Every structure is written in C-alpha cells, then in structure tokens.
Amino acid sequence: MILVTGATGTIGSEVVRQLAARGEKVRALTRDPSRLDTPPGVEVVRGDFLDPESVDSALAGAKAAFLVAVLGPDTRPDVDLISRARAAGVSRLVKLSAIGTGDPEVGPGGTWHVPGEEALRAGGADWTVLRPSTFASNTLSWADPIRSGEPVPNLTGDGRQGVVDPRDVAEVAVAALLDPRHAGRTYTLTGPEPITAPDQATVLADVLGRPVRSLDLTADQVRSHLQGSGMPEPYMRGVLAGTSYVRAGRNDVITDDVRQVLGRRARTYREWAEDHREAFR
C-alpha cells in the first residue's frame, strides 16, 4: 500500500492517478473526500494533520508514502507527519519540498521545508526529497483575465525560472516511491528552459490564437494583489520575499534531474499549455 497525502493537490492528485494506472495499491488522504475524484480501486480516507489519530490510521499498513506538508511558517505538522510515518513502519518516504529550500536569499519561505527535510534525513527509512521549481499550472490563475481580455498580473518582472510541468514532478515522485535506487537523493526539478512570466504569456497567446498581455506589478501592487487573494500576513511575507528573489534573477536555475530519473527531457511550458488550452477558453 502506498499512501498519498495532499491527494487533492496539484501534485498529489497526479501521483494518485499515475500510481493507479500502474496497478499499485493506493490510499489517498484528504480532509474532504467529497472533493476527490479518484480512479477505480483507490482507497480514499479522511484525515487532517491536526488530527493525529486520523493520520496514524491512514499510515497503518503503508509501505511507502508521498508526503505533502501544509506549507507555511508553522513547520510542526511537517515534522510530525514524518515522525508518525516512521513510527508506523513506513519504509520509503518521498517528501515534496521546494526549490531554494535552505537558501537564505529566498527569505522566510526558504526555511519552511528545512525542518521537514532535516527530520526526513535523520531517520532510518529510505527517503527522497523533491524540490520543484514553480509549476506551469500556476498560470491557470490567469484564465479569468485571459477570457475577459484583461492583462495577466506579472509578479516576478523579468526574472526567469525553470517552470516545471506538474506531471513531471508527479512522475518523478512515482519513480521514487517504487524504485529504491532513488533513496537518499535530493532532486531539484525544473523544466528544460528558463522562462519569464511575460514569456509564458507570449506562449499562451500563440497556443490560444489570441492576445495575452501581461502587466508588471510594483512591489506595492504585488502586496495588494496578495492581500486581495486573502493571503495571511505570515505567508505573504514569505511570498513577497520569494518574488523579489525571482525578480533578482536568483531562481534562474535549470537542472537535468527530470531526465536523470525519467530517461527523457522535461516537458516545456509550451507542451503544458498545449495540453491545457481548454482551461483558458
């Protein structure tokens, strides 16, 4: 049995789908099972990181687990989840972390995964850490402005990033869950090319056959944009520092880790956009 936490999330839901397609026994953990549309044969269980008994129940009998923490300044649930997985005898743990973890230049967000990574490496179970760059799917938040002909917000200026397709991240996670050769490895997962937010808008315009304009936001406008989304202040400080990090060109990172694990190059942002064009129509 393989437990997938964060099973309604961008990566977790895809990990569930890919594991099920391989015929693996999968248990999907979610706070709200009604939100989860899973393939046949997947066991869906309700659980909340703040409810230890529900987590222990979900971990029972699992041989491997994909761990997705509640990202934020409170790192205790992340560390507790790893501790409980180890106590339950789960022999292989794959943690979803983030690019730039441990880099002081990232700001507060660069520390959020550090305790969890340290706890993972300190234990006896086989472990793998995945540090993906920004997801291609983040631009799905542009769908409404694109439909209405409004410019999409650019929070990161001309900062280039190795935008990664979530499907590639999930496929690497599946490989790490099933193959012991990935134990003890930390993979930084990126797309094959550095790309800016305006570059992404240009790609979408070409794929959709209609103009897609981007609007550069100042630091104050970025803060207002995040406040408008309802983001709490502690999280906002981390995100603001992260956008400044990208603007300064410090996340212009491309690795070959996807190819190393999967034996093929990572998908481009254009490939992701072509496969998701209907989401913007």
CSV table of C-alpha atoms in Angstrom, one decimal:
chain,number,residue,atom,x,y,z
A,1,MET,CA,0.0,0.0,0.0
A,2,ILE,CA,1.2,3.5,-0.9
A,3,LEU,CA,-0.2,6.4,1.0
A,4,VAL,CA,-0.5,9.8,-0.9
A,5,THR,CA,-1.1,12.8,1.3
A,6,GLY,CA,-2.3,16.1,-0.2
A,7,ALA,CA,-4.3,13.9,-2.6
A,8,THR,CA,-6.5,16.8,-3.8
A,9,GLY,CA,-3.5,19.0,-4.6
A,10,THR,CA,-1.7,19.7,-7.9
A,11,ILE,CA,1.0,17.0,-7.4
A,12,GLY,CA,-0.8,14.6,-5.1
A,13,SER,CA,-3.8,14.1,-7.3
A,14,GLU,CA,-1.5,13.3,-10.3
A,15,VAL,CA,0.6,10.9,-8.1
A,16,VAL,CA,-2.6,9.1,-7.2
A,17,ARG,CA,-3.6,8.9,-10.9
A,18,GLN,CA,-0.2,7.6,-12.1
A,19,LEU,CA,0.2,5.0,-9.3
A,20,ALA,CA,-3.3,3.7,-10.0
A,21,ALA,CA,-2.5,3.5,-13.7
A,22,ARG,CA,0.4,1.3,-12.8
A,23,GLY,CA,-1.8,-1.1,-10.8
A,24,GLU,CA,-0.4,-0.1,-7.5
A,25,LYS,CA,-2.5,-0.2,-4.3
A,26,VAL,CA,-3.1,3.4,-3.4
A,27,ARG,CA,-4.6,5.1,-0.3
A,28,ALA,CA,-5.4,8.8,-0.8
A,29,LEU,CA,-5.5,11.0,2.3
A,30,THR,CA,-7.7,14.2,2.2
A,31,ARG,CA,-9.5,16.4,4.6
A,32,ASP,CA,-12.6,16.3,2.3
A,33,PRO,CA,-13.2,13.0,0.5
A,34,SER,CA,-16.1,14.6,-1.4
A,35,ARG,CA,-13.6,16.7,-3.4
A,36,LEU,CA,-11.6,13.8,-4.6
A,37,ASP,CA,-12.3,12.1,-7.9
A,38,THR,CA,-10.1,9.1,-8.0
A,39,PRO,CA,-9.5,6.2,-10.4
A,40,PRO,CA,-11.3,2.9,-9.5
A,41,GLY,CA,-9.6,0.9,-6.8
A,42,VAL,CA,-8.1,3.8,-4.9
A,43,GLU,CA,-8.9,3.8,-1.2
A,44,VAL,CA,-9.9,7.3,-0.1
A,45,VAL,CA,-9.6,8.1,3.6
A,46,ARG,CA,-10.4,11.3,5.6
A,47,GLY,CA,-7.5,12.8,7.5
A,48,ASP,CA,-6.2,16.0,8.9
A,49,PHE,CA,-2.6,16.8,10.0
A,50,LEU,CA,-4.1,18.4,13.1
A,51,ASP,CA,-5.9,15.1,13.9
A,52,PRO,CA,-3.1,12.7,14.8
A,53,GLU,CA,-5.4,9.7,15.1
A,54,SER,CA,-6.6,10.1,11.5
A,55,VAL,CA,-3.1,10.4,10.2
A,56,ASP,CA,-2.0,7.3,12.2
A,57,SER,CA,-4.9,5.4,10.8
A,58,ALA,CA,-4.1,6.4,7.2
A,59,LEU,CA,-0.4,5.3,7.7
A,60,ALA,CA,-1.3,1.9,9.0
A,61,GLY,CA,0.0,-0.8,6.7
A,62,ALA,CA,1.6,1.6,4.2
A,63,LYS,CA,5.0,0.5,2.8
A,64,ALA,CA,5.7,3.9,1.2
A,65,ALA,CA,4.2,7.4,1.5
A,66,PHE,CA,4.2,10.6,-0.5
A,67,LEU,CA,4.4,13.5,2.0
A,68,VAL,CA,2.9,16.9,1.2
A,69,ALA,CA,3.0,19.3,4.2
A,70,VAL,CA,0.8,22.3,4.8
A,71,LEU,CA,3.3,24.9,3.5
A,72,GLY,CA,3.9,27.8,5.8
A,73,PRO,CA,5.8,29.2,8.8
A,74,ASP,CA,4.5,26.6,11.2
A,75,THR,CA,6.7,23.6,10.4
A,76,ARG,CA,5.5,21.4,13.2
A,77,PRO,CA,2.9,19.5,11.2
A,78,ASP,CA,5.5,18.6,8.6
A,79,VAL,CA,7.9,17.2,11.1
A,80,ASP,CA,5.1,15.4,13.0
A,81,LEU,CA,3.9,13.7,9.8
A,82,ILE,CA,7.4,12.4,9.1
A,83,SER,CA,7.7,11.2,12.7
A,84,ARG,CA,4.4,9.4,12.6
A,85,ALA,CA,5.2,7.8,9.2
A,86,ARG,CA,8.5,6.4,10.6
A,87,ALA,CA,6.7,5.2,13.8
A,88,ALA,CA,4.2,3.4,11.6
A,89,GLY,CA,7.0,1.5,9.9
A,90,VAL,CA,6.7,3.1,6.5
A,91,SER,CA,9.9,2.1,4.8
A,92,ARG,CA,10.0,4.6,2.0
A,93,LEU,CA,9.2,8.3,2.3
A,94,VAL,CA,9.1,10.9,-0.6
A,95,LYS,CA,8.8,14.5,0.5
A,96,LEU,CA,7.6,17.3,-1.7
A,97,SER,CA,9.8,20.3,-0.9
A,98,ALA,CA,10.6,23.4,-3.0
A,99,ILE,CA,13.4,24.8,-5.0
A,100,GLY,CA,15.7,27.2,-3.0
A,101,THR,CA,15.0,25.5,0.3
A,102,GLY,CA,17.8,26.4,2.8
A,103,ASP,CA,18.9,29.4,0.7
A,104,PRO,CA,18.9,32.5,3.0
A,105,GLU,CA,18.4,34.7,0.0
A,106,VAL,CA,14.9,33.2,-0.6
A,107,GLY,CA,13.6,34.8,2.6
A,108,PRO,CA,11.2,33.2,5.1
A,109,GLY,CA,9.8,30.8,2.5
A,110,GLY,CA,13.2,29.2,2.1
A,111,THR,CA,13.1,28.0,5.7
A,112,TRP,CA,9.6,26.4,5.7
A,113,HIS,CA,10.7,23.0,4.4
A,114,VAL,CA,14.1,22.9,6.2
A,115,PRO,CA,12.9,21.2,9.5
A,116,GLY,CA,10.9,18.6,7.5
A,117,GLU,CA,13.9,17.8,5.2
A,118,GLU,CA,16.2,17.5,8.3
A,119,ALA,CA,13.7,15.2,10.0
A,120,LEU,CA,13.5,13.1,6.9
A,121,ARG,CA,17.2,12.7,6.5
A,122,ALA,CA,17.7,11.9,10.2
A,123,GLY,CA,15.5,8.8,10.2
A,124,GLY,CA,16.0,5.2,9.3
A,125,ALA,CA,13.6,4.9,6.4
A,126,ASP,CA,14.6,5.3,2.8
A,127,TRP,CA,13.9,8.9,1.8
A,128,THR,CA,13.8,11.1,-1.3
A,129,VAL,CA,13.4,14.9,-1.4
A,130,LEU,CA,11.8,16.6,-4.4
A,131,ARG,CA,12.5,20.3,-4.9
A,132,PRO,CA,10.4,21.5,-7.8
A,133,SER,CA,10.6,25.0,-9.4
A,134,THR,CA,7.5,27.0,-10.0
A,135,PHE,CA,4.7,25.0,-11.6
A,136,ALA,CA,3.4,25.6,-15.1
A,137,SER,CA,-0.1,25.2,-13.7
A,138,ASN,CA,0.3,28.4,-11.6
A,139,THR,CA,-0.7,30.2,-14.8
A,140,LEU,CA,-4.2,28.7,-14.6
A,141,SER,CA,-4.9,31.6,-12.2
A,142,TRP,CA,-4.7,33.7,-15.4
A,143,ALA,CA,-7.7,32.0,-17.0
A,144,ASP,CA,-10.3,34.6,-16.0
A,145,PRO,CA,-8.3,37.7,-17.1
A,146,ILE,CA,-7.5,36.0,-20.4
A,147,ARG,CA,-11.1,35.2,-21.0
A,148,SER,CA,-12.1,38.8,-20.3
A,149,GLY,CA,-9.3,40.2,-22.4
A,150,GLU,CA,-7.6,41.8,-19.3
A,151,PRO,CA,-3.8,41.7,-18.8
A,152,VAL,CA,-2.4,38.9,-16.6
A,153,PRO,CA,-0.5,40.0,-13.5
A,154,ASN,CA,3.2,39.7,-13.6
A,155,LEU,CA,4.6,39.4,-10.0
A,156,THR,CA,8.1,38.5,-10.9
A,157,GLY,CA,9.2,41.0,-13.5
A,158,ASP,CA,11.9,39.8,-15.9
A,159,GLY,CA,13.0,37.0,-13.5
A,160,ARG,CA,13.5,33.7,-15.4
A,161,GLN,CA,12.6,30.4,-13.8
A,162,GLY,CA,12.8,26.8,-14.8
A,163,VAL,CA,9.0,26.4,-15.0
A,164,VAL,CA,8.1,22.7,-14.5
A,165,ASP,CA,5.2,20.6,-15.6
A,166,PRO,CA,3.5,19.1,-12.5
A,167,ARG,CA,3.1,15.9,-14.4
A,168,ASP,CA,6.9,15.6,-14.5
A,169,VAL,CA,7.1,16.2,-10.8
A,170,ALA,CA,4.5,13.5,-10.1
A,171,GLU,CA,6.2,11.1,-12.4
A,172,VAL,CA,9.5,11.6,-10.5
A,173,ALA,CA,7.6,11.1,-7.2
A,174,VAL,CA,6.2,7.8,-8.5
A,175,ALA,CA,9.6,6.6,-9.6
A,176,ALA,CA,11.0,7.5,-6.1
A,177,LEU,CA,8.1,5.7,-4.4
A,178,LEU,CA,8.6,2.5,-6.4
A,179,ASP,CA,12.4,2.3,-7.0
A,180,PRO,CA,14.9,2.1,-4.2
A,181,ARG,CA,17.6,3.4,-6.4
A,182,HIS,CA,16.3,7.0,-5.6
A,183,ALA,CA,16.8,6.6,-1.9
A,184,GLY,CA,19.0,9.2,-0.2
A,185,ARG,CA,18.6,11.6,-3.2
A,186,THR,CA,17.5,15.2,-3.4
A,187,TYR,CA,16.2,16.2,-6.8
A,188,THR,CA,15.8,19.8,-8.0
A,189,LEU,CA,13.1,19.5,-10.7
A,190,THR,CA,12.9,22.1,-13.4
A,191,GLY,CA,11.7,22.5,-16.9
A,192,PRO,CA,14.2,22.4,-19.8
A,193,GLU,CA,14.4,26.1,-20.3
A,194,PRO,CA,14.4,29.3,-18.2
A,195,ILE,CA,11.3,31.4,-18.9
A,196,THR,CA,9.8,34.7,-17.6
A,197,ALA,CA,6.1,35.4,-16.9
A,198,PRO,CA,5.8,37.6,-20.0
A,199,ASP,CA,7.4,34.7,-22.0
A,200,GLN,CA,4.6,32.5,-20.6
A,201,ALA,CA,2.0,35.0,-21.7
A,202,THR,CA,3.5,35.0,-25.2
A,203,VAL,CA,3.4,31.2,-25.4
A,204,LEU,CA,-0.2,31.2,-24.3
A,205,ALA,CA,-1.1,33.9,-26.9
A,206,ASP,CA,0.4,31.7,-29.6
A,207,VAL,CA,-1.3,28.5,-28.3
A,208,LEU,CA,-4.7,30.2,-27.9
A,209,GLY,CA,-4.5,32.3,-31.0
A,210,ARG,CA,-5.4,35.5,-29.2
A,211,PRO,CA,-3.6,38.3,-27.5
A,212,VAL,CA,-2.4,37.7,-23.9
A,213,ARG,CA,-0.9,40.8,-22.3
A,214,SER,CA,1.0,40.9,-19.1
A,215,LEU,CA,1.0,43.7,-16.6
A,216,ASP,CA,4.2,44.3,-14.5
A,217,LEU,CA,3.3,44.9,-10.8
A,218,THR,CA,5.4,47.0,-8.5
A,219,ALA,CA,6.2,45.6,-5.0
A,220,ASP,CA,3.3,47.5,-3.5
A,221,GLN,CA,1.0,46.2,-6.2
A,222,VAL,CA,2.2,42.7,-5.6
A,223,ARG,CA,1.3,43.1,-1.9
A,224,SER,CA,-2.1,44.5,-2.7
A,225,HIS,CA,-2.7,41.6,-5.2
A,226,LEU,CA,-1.8,39.0,-2.5
A,227,GLN,CA,-3.9,40.8,0.1
A,228,GLY,CA,-6.8,40.7,-2.3
A,229,SER,CA,-6.5,36.9,-2.5
A,230,GLY,CA,-6.9,36.7,1.3
A,231,MET,CA,-3.4,35.5,2.0
A,232,PRO,CA,-2.5,35.8,5.7
A,233,GLU,CA,0.4,38.1,6.6
A,234,PRO,CA,2.9,35.5,7.7
A,235,TYR,CA,2.5,33.7,4.4
A,236,MET,CA,2.6,37.0,2.5
A,237,ARG,CA,6.0,37.9,3.9
A,238,GLY,CA,7.4,34.6,2.5
A,239,VAL,CA,5.8,35.0,-0.9
A,240,LEU,CA,6.9,38.7,-1.2
A,241,ALA,CA,10.5,37.7,-0.4
A,242,GLY,CA,10.2,34.9,-2.9
A,243,THR,CA,9.0,37.1,-5.7
A,244,SER,CA,11.9,39.5,-5.0
A,245,TYR,CA,14.3,36.5,-5.2
A,246,VAL,CA,12.9,35.7,-8.6
A,247,ARG,CA,13.0,39.3,-9.8
A,248,ALA,CA,16.6,39.5,-9.0
A,249,GLY,CA,17.4,36.5,-11.2
A,250,ARG,CA,18.3,34.1,-8.4
A,251,ASN,CA,15.8,31.4,-9.4
A,252,ASP,CA,17.2,31.2,-13.0
A,253,VAL,CA,18.1,27.5,-12.4
A,254,ILE,CA,17.9,24.6,-14.8
A,255,THR,CA,18.8,21.1,-13.9
A,256,ASP,CA,18.8,17.7,-15.7
A,257,ASP,CA,17.2,15.8,-12.8
A,258,VAL,CA,14.0,15.0,-14.6
A,259,ARG,CA,16.0,13.4,-17.4
A,260,GLN,CA,18.2,11.6,-14.9
A,261,VAL,CA,15.2,10.0,-13.2
A,262,LEU,CA,12.8,9.5,-16.1
A,263,GLY,CA,15.2,9.0,-19.0
A,264,ARG,CA,13.7,11.8,-21.1
A,265,ARG,CA,13.8,15.6,-21.1
A,266,ALA,CA,11.4,17.6,-19.0
A,267,ARG,CA,8.3,18.9,-20.7
A,268,THR,CA,8.4,22.5,-21.9
A,269,TYR,CA,5.9,25.2,-20.8
A,270,ARG,CA,4.5,25.2,-24.4
A,271,GLU,CA,3.8,21.5,-24.2
A,272,TRP,CA,1.9,22.1,-20.9
A,273,ALA,CA,0.0,25.0,-22.4
A,274,GLU,CA,-1.0,23.0,-25.5
A,275,ASP,CA,-2.3,20.2,-23.3
A,276,HIS,CA,-4.3,22.6,-21.1
A,277,ARG,CA,-5.5,25.1,-23.7
A,278,GLU,CA,-9.2,24.4,-23.0
A,279,ALA,CA,-8.8,25.6,-19.4
A,280,PHE,CA,-8.2,29.1,-20.8
A,281,ARG,CA,-11.1,29.2,-23.3
